[in-house]
PDB file of C-alpha atoms and ligand atoms in Angstrom:
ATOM      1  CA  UNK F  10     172.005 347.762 123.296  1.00 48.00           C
ATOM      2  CA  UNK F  11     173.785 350.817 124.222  1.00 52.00           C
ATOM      3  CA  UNK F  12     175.951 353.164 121.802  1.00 57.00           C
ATOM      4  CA  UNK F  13     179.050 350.258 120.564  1.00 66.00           C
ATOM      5  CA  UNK F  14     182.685 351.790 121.242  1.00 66.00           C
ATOM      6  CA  UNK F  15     185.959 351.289 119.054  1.00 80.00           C
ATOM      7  CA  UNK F  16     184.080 351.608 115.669  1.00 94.00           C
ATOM      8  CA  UNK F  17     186.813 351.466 112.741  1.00 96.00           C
ATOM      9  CA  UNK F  18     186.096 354.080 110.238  1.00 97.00           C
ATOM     10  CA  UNK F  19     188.036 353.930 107.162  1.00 97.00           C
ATOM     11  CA  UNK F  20     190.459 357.166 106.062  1.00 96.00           C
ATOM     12  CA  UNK F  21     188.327 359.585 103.890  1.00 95.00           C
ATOM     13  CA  UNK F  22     185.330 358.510 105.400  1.00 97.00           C
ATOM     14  CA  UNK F  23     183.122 360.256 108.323  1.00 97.00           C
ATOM     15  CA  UNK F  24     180.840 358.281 109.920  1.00 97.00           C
ATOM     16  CA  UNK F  25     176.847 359.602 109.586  1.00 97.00           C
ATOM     17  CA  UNK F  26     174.930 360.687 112.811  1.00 95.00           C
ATOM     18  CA  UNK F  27     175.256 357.701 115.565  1.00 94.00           C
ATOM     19  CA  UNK F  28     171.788 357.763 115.592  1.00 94.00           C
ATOM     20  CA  UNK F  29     171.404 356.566 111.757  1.00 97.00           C
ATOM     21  CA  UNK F  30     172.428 352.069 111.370  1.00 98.00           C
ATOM     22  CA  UNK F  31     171.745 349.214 110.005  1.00 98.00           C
ATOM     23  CA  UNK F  32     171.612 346.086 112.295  1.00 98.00           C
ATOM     24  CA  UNK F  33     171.905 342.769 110.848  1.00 98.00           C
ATOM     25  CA  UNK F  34     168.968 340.511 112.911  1.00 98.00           C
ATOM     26  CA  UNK F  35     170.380 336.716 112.628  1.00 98.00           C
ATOM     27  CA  UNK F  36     169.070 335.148 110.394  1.00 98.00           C
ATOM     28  CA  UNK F  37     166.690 337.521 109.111  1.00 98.00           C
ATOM     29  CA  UNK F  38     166.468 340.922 107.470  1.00 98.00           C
ATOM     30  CA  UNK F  39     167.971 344.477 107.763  1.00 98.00           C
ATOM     31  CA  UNK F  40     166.409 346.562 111.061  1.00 98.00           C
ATOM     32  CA  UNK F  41     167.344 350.416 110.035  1.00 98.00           C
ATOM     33  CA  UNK F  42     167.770 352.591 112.902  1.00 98.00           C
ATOM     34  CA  UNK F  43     166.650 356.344 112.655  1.00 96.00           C
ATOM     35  CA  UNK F  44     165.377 357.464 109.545  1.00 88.00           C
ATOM     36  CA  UNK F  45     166.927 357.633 106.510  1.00 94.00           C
ATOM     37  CA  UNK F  46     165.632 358.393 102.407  1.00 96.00           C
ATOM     38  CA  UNK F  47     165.387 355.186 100.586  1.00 98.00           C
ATOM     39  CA  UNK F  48     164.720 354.973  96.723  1.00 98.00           C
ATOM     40  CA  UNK F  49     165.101 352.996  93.905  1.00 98.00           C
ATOM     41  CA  UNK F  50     168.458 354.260  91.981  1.00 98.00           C
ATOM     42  CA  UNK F  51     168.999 353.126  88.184  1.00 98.00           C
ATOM     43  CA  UNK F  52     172.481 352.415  86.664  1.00 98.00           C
ATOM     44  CA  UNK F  53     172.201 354.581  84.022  1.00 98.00           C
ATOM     45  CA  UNK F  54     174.206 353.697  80.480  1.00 96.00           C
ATOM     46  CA  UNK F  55     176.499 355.743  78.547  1.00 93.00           C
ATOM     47  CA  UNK F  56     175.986 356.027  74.216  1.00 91.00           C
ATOM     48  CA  UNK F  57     178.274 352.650  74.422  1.00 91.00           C
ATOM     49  CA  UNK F  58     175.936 351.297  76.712  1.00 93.00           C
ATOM     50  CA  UNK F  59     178.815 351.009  79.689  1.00 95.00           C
ATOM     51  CA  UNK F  60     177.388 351.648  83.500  1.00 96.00           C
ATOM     52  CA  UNK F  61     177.948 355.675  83.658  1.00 96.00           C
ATOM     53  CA  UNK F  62     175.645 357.704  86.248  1.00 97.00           C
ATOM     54  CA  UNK F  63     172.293 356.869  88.339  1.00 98.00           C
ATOM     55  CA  UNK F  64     168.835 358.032  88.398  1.00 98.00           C
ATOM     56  CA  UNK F  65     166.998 358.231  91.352  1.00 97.00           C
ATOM     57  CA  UNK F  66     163.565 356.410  91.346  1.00 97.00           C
ATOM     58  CA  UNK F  67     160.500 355.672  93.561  1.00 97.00           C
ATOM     59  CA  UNK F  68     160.840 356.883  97.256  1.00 98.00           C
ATOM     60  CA  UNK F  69     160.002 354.288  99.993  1.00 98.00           C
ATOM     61  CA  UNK F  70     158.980 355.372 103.696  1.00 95.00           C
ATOM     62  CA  UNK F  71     161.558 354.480 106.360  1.00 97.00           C
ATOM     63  CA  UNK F  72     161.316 355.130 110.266  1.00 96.00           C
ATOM     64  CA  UNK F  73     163.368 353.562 112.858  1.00 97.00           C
ATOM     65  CA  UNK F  74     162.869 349.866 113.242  1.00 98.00           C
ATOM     66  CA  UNK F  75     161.694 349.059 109.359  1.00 98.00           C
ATOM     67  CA  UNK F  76     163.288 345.921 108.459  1.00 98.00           C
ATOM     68  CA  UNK F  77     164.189 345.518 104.841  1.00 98.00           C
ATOM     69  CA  UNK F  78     164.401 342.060 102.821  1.00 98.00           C
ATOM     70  CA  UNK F  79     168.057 340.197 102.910  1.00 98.00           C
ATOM     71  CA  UNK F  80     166.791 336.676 101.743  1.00 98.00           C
ATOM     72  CA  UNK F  81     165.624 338.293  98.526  1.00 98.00           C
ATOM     73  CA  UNK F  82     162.401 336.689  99.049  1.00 98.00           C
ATOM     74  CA  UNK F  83     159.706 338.570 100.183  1.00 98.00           C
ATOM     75  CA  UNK F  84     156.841 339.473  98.408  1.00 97.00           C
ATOM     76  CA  UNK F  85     156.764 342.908  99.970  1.00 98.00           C
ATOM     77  CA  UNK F  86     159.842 344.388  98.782  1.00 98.00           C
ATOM     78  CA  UNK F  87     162.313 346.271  99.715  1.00 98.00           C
ATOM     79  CA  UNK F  88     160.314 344.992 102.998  1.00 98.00           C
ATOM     80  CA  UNK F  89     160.641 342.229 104.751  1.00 98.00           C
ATOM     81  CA  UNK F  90     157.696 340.194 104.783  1.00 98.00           C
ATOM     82  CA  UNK F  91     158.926 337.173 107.246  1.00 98.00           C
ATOM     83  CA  UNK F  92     159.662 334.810 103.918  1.00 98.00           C
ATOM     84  CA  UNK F  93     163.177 334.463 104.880  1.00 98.00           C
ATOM     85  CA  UNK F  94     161.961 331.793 107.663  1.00 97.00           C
ATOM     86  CA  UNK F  95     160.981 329.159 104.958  1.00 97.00           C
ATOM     87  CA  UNK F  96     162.974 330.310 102.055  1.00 97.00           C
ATOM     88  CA  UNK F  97     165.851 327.742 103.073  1.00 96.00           C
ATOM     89  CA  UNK F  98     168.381 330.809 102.182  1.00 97.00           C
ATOM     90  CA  UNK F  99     171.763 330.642 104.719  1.00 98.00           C
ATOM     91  CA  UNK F 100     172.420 334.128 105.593  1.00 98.00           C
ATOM     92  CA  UNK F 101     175.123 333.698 107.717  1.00 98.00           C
ATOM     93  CA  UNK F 102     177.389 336.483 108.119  1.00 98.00           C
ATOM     94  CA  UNK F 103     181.227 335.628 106.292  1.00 98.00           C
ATOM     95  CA  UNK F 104     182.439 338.527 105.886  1.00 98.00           C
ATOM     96  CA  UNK F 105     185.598 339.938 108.031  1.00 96.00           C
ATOM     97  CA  UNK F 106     185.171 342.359 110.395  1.00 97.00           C
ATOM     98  CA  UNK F 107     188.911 343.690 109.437  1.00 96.00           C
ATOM     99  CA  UNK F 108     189.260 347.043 107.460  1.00 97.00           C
ATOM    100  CA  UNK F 109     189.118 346.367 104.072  1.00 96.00           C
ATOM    101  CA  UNK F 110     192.291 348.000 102.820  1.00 96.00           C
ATOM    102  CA  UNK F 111     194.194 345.229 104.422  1.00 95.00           C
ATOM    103  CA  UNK F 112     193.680 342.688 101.652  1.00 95.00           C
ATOM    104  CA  UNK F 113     193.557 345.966  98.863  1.00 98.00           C
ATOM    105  CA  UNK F 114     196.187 345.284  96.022  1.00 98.00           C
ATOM    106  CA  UNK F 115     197.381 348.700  95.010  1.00 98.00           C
ATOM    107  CA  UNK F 116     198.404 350.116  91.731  1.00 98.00           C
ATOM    108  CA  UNK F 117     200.620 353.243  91.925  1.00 97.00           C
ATOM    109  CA  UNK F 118     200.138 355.642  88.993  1.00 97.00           C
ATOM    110  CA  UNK F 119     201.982 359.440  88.484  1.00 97.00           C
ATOM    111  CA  UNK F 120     200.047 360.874  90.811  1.00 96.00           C
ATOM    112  CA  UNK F 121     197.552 358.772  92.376  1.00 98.00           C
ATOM    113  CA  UNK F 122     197.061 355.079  93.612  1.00 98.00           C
ATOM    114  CA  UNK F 123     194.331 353.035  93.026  1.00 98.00           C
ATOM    115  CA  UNK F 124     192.912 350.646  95.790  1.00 98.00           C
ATOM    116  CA  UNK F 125     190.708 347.286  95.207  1.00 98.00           C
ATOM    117  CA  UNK F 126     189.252 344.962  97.031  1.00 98.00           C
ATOM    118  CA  UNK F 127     187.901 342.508  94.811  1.00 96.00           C
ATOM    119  CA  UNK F 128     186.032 340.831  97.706  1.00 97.00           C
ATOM    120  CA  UNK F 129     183.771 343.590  97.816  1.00 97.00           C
ATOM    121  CA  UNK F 130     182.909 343.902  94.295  1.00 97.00           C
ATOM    122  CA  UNK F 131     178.705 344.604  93.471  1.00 98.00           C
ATOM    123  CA  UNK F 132     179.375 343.965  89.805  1.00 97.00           C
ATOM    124  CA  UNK F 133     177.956 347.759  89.084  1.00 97.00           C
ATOM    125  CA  UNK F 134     180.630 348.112  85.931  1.00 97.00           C
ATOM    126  CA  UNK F 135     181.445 351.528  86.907  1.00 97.00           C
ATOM    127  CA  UNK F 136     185.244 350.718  86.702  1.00 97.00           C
ATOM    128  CA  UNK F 137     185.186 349.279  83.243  1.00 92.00           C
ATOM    129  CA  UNK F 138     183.058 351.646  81.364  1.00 82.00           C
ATOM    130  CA  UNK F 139     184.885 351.446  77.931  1.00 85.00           C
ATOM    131  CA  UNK F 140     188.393 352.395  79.960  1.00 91.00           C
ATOM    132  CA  UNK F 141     189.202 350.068  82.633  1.00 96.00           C
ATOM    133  CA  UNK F 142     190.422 352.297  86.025  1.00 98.00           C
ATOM    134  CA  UNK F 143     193.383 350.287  86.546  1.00 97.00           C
ATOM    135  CA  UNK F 144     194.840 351.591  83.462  1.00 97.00           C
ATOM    136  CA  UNK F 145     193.303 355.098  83.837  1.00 97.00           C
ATOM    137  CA  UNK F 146     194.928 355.753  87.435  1.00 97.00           C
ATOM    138  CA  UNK F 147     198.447 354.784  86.025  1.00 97.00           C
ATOM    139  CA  UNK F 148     198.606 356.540  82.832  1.00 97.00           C
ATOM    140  CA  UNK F 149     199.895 360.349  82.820  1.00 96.00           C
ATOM    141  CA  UNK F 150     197.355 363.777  82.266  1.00 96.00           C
ATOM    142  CA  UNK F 151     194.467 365.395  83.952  1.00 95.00           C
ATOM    143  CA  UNK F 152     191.969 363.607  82.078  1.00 96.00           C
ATOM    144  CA  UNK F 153     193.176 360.141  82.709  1.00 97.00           C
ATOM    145  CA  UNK F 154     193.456 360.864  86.512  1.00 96.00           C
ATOM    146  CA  UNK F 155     189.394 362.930  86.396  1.00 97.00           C
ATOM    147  CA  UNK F 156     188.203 359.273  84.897  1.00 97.00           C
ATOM    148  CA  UNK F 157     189.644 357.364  87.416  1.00 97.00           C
ATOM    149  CA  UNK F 158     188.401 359.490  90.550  1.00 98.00           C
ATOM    150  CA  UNK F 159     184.590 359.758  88.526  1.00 97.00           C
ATOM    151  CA  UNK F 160     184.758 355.962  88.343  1.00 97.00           C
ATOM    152  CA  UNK F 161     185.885 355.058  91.937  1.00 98.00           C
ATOM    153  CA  UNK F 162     182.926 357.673  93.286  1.00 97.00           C
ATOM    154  CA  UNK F 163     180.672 356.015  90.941  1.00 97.00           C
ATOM    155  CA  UNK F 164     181.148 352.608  92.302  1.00 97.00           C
ATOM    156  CA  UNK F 165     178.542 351.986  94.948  1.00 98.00           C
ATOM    157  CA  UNK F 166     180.080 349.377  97.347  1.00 98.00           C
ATOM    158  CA  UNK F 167     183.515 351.558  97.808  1.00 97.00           C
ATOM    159  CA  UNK F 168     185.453 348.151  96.681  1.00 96.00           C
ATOM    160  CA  UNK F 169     188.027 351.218  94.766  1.00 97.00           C
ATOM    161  CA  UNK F 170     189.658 353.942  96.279  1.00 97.00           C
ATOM    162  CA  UNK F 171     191.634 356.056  95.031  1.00 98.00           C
ATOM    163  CA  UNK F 172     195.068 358.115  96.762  1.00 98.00           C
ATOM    164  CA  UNK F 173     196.418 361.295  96.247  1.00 98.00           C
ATOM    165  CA  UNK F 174     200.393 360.305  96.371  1.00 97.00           C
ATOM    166  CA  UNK F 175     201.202 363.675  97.647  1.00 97.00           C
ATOM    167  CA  UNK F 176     198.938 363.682 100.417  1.00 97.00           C
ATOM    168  CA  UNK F 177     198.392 360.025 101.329  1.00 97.00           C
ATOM    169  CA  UNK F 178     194.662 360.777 101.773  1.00 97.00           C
ATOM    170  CA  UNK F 179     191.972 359.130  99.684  1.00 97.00           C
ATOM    171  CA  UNK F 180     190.085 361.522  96.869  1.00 97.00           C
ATOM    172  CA  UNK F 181     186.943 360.784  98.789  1.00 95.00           C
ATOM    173  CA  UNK F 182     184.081 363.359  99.456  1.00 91.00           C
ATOM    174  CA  UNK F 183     181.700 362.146 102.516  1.00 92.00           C
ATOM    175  CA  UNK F 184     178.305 361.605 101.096  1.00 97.00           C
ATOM    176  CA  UNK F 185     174.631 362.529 102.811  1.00 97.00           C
ATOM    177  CA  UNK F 186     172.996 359.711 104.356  1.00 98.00           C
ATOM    178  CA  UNK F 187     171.190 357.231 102.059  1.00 98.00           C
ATOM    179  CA  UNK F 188     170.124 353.800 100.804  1.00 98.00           C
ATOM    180  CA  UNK F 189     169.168 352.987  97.439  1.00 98.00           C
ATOM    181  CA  UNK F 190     167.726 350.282  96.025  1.00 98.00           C
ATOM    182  CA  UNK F 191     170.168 349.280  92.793  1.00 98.00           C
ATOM    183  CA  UNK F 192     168.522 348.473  89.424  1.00 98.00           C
ATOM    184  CA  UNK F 193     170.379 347.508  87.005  1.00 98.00           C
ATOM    185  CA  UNK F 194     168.478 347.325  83.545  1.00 97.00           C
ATOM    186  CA  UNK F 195     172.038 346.995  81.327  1.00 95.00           C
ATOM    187  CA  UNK F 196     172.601 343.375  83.187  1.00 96.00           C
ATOM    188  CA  UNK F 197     168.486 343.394  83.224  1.00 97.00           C
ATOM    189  CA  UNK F 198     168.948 342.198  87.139  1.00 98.00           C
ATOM    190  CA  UNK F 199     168.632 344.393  90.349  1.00 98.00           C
ATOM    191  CA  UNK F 200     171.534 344.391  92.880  1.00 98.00           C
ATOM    192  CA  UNK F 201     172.421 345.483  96.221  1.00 98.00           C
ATOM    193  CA  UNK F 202     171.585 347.982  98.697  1.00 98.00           C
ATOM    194  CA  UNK F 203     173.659 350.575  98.811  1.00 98.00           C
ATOM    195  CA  UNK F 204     174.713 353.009 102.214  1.00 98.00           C
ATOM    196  CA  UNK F 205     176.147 355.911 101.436  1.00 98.00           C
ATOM    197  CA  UNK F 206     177.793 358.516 103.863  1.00 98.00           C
ATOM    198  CA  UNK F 207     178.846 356.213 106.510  1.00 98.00           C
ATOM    199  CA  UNK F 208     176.219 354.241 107.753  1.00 98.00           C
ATOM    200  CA  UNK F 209     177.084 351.782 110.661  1.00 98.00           C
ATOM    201  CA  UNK F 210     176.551 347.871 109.608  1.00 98.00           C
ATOM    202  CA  UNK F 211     175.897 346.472 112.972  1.00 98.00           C
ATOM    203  CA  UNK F 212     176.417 342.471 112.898  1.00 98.00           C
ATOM    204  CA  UNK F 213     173.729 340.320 114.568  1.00 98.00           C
ATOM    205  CA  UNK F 214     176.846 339.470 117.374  1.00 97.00           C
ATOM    206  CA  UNK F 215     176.943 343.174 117.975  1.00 97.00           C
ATOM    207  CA  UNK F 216     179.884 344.180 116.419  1.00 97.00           C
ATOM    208  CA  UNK F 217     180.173 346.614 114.049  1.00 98.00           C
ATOM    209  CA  UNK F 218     181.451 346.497 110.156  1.00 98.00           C
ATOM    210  CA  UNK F 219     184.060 349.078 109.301  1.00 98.00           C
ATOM    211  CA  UNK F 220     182.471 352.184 108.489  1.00 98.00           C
ATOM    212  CA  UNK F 221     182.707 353.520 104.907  1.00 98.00           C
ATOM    213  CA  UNK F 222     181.641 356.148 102.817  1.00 98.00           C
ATOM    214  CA  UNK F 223     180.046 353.748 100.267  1.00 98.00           C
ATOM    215  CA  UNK F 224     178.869 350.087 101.219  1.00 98.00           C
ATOM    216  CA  UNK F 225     176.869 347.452  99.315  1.00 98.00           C
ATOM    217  CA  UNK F 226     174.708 344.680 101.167  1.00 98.00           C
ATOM    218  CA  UNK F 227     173.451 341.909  99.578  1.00 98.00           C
ATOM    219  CA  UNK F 228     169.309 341.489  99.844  1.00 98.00           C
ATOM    220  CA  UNK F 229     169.542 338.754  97.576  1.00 98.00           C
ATOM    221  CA  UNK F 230     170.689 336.039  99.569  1.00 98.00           C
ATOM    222  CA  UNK F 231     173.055 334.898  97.512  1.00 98.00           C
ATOM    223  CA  UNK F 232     176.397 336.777  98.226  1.00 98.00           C
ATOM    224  CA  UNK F 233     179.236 334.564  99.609  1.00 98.00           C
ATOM    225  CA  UNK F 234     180.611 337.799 101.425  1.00 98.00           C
ATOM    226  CA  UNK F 235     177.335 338.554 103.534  1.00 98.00           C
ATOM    227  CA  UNK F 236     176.634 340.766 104.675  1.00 98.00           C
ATOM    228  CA  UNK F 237     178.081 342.643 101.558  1.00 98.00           C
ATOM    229  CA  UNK F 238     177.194 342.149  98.246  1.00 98.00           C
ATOM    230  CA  UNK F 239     179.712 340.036  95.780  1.00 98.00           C
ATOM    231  CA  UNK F 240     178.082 340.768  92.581  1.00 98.00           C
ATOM    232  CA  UNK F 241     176.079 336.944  92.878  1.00 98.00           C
ATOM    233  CA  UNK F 242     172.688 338.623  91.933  1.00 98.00           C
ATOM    234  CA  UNK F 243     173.658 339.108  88.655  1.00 97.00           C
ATOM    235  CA  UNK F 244     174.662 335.189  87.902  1.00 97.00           C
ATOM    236  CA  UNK F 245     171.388 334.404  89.925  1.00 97.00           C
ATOM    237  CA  UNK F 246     169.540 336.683  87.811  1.00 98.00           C
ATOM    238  CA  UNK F 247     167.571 338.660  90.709  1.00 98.00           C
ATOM    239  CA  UNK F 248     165.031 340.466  90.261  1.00 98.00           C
ATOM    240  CA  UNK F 249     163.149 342.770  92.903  1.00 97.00           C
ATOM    241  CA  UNK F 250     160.304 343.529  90.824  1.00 96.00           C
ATOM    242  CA  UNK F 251     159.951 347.635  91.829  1.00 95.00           C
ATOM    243  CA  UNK F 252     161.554 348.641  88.001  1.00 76.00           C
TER     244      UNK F 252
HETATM  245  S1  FES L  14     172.606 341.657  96.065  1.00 86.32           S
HETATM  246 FE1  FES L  14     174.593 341.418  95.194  1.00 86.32          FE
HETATM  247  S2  FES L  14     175.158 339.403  95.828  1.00 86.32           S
HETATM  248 FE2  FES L  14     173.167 339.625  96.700  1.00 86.32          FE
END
């Protein structure tokens, strides 16, 4: 399949080398194309025990063409072991190929906006970490406005953005190139895999997702948004075993 053309990539964000994807094969797992780090990353808690940073974990070796587990179960995690073929699991793809601000509500605060797509949510907690960010981004001062940008970057599947009023651009850095492997030890579950720094999503049809700084996938087959992650894993209590 050659190099796809018109691929949406959302303000703030830069898509990573064209070389670097992630294909969805129907049906099946994740096939990464080129290489890129993978580790397990840790939600790390705050004294009030409220989702605050990550730690990076184990390292797992990636070339071009690993495929990495989307049912959620194979017994060769984060690989793909070729369970998904009796596991019964429906990984259909559902989820819209539009650009995800256009279903965004937006809350307007001094200086900055806040924008969330709930559909996207990976139940990480970031935005509710004793403060809640929809409160943060509206009230007045540096320090409300410095919680609400830490909190957006913090969240892993990009569901929150948040807008500098004066400039209509999004406070967004462009990230390096990863997936992680999301453990989450405060919900005692693990959750989604996470592409940072604009990573392609190439659908099994051939199309590609938008492109976005920070994007979640589901690998445990339960997400009713797939190929994104909707925070099911924690109700279905999934566990990846590599804590
Ligand atoms: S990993 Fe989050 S819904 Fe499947």
């Amino acid at each position: 399949m050659g190099e796809p053309k018109d691929v949406s990539v959302q303000q703030g964000s830069v898509q990573s080398d064209p070389s670097i994807s992630v294909e969805i094969v129907e049906d099946g797992p994740y096939r990464v194309r080129g290489a890129l780090p993978l580790h397990t990353q840790e939600i790390v808690r705050n004294e009030e025990g409220r989702s605050w940073s990550y730690r990076q974990g184990r390292a797992y070796p990636v070339k071009d063409g690993t495929m990495l587990c989307r049912c959620g179960h194979s017994r060769k995690k984060p690989f793909c072991d070729g369970s998904h073929k009796t596991a019964g699991v429906d990984l259909a793809e559902t989820a819209s190929f539009e650009p995800m601000l256009q279903e965004a509500e937006e809350i307007d605060g001094p200086r900055y906006s806040l924008t969330d797509n709930e559909r996207y949510c990976a139940f990480a907690r970031f935005c509710d970490n004793g403060q809640r960010i929809w409160n943060e981004v509206r009230i007045e001062g540096e320090e409300h406005a410095r919680l609400a940008i830490y909190m957006a970057h913090q969240c892993p599947a990009g569901r929150l953005l948040v807008w500098d009023r004066s400039t209509g651009n999004p406070v967004e850095e462009p990230l390096t190139a990863s997936l992680s492997l999301i453990q989450d030890p405060g919900a005692g579950v693990s959750g989604p895999l996470v592409l940072r720094g604009g990573v392609r999503v190439q659908s099994a049809s051939g199309e590609s997702y938008e492109v976005r700084n920070r994007q979640a996938l589901c690998r445990c087959g339960a997400s009713s948004n797939k190929p994104f992650c909707d925070g099911s894993h924690a109700s279905t209590k999934f566990r990846d075993g590599l804590e």
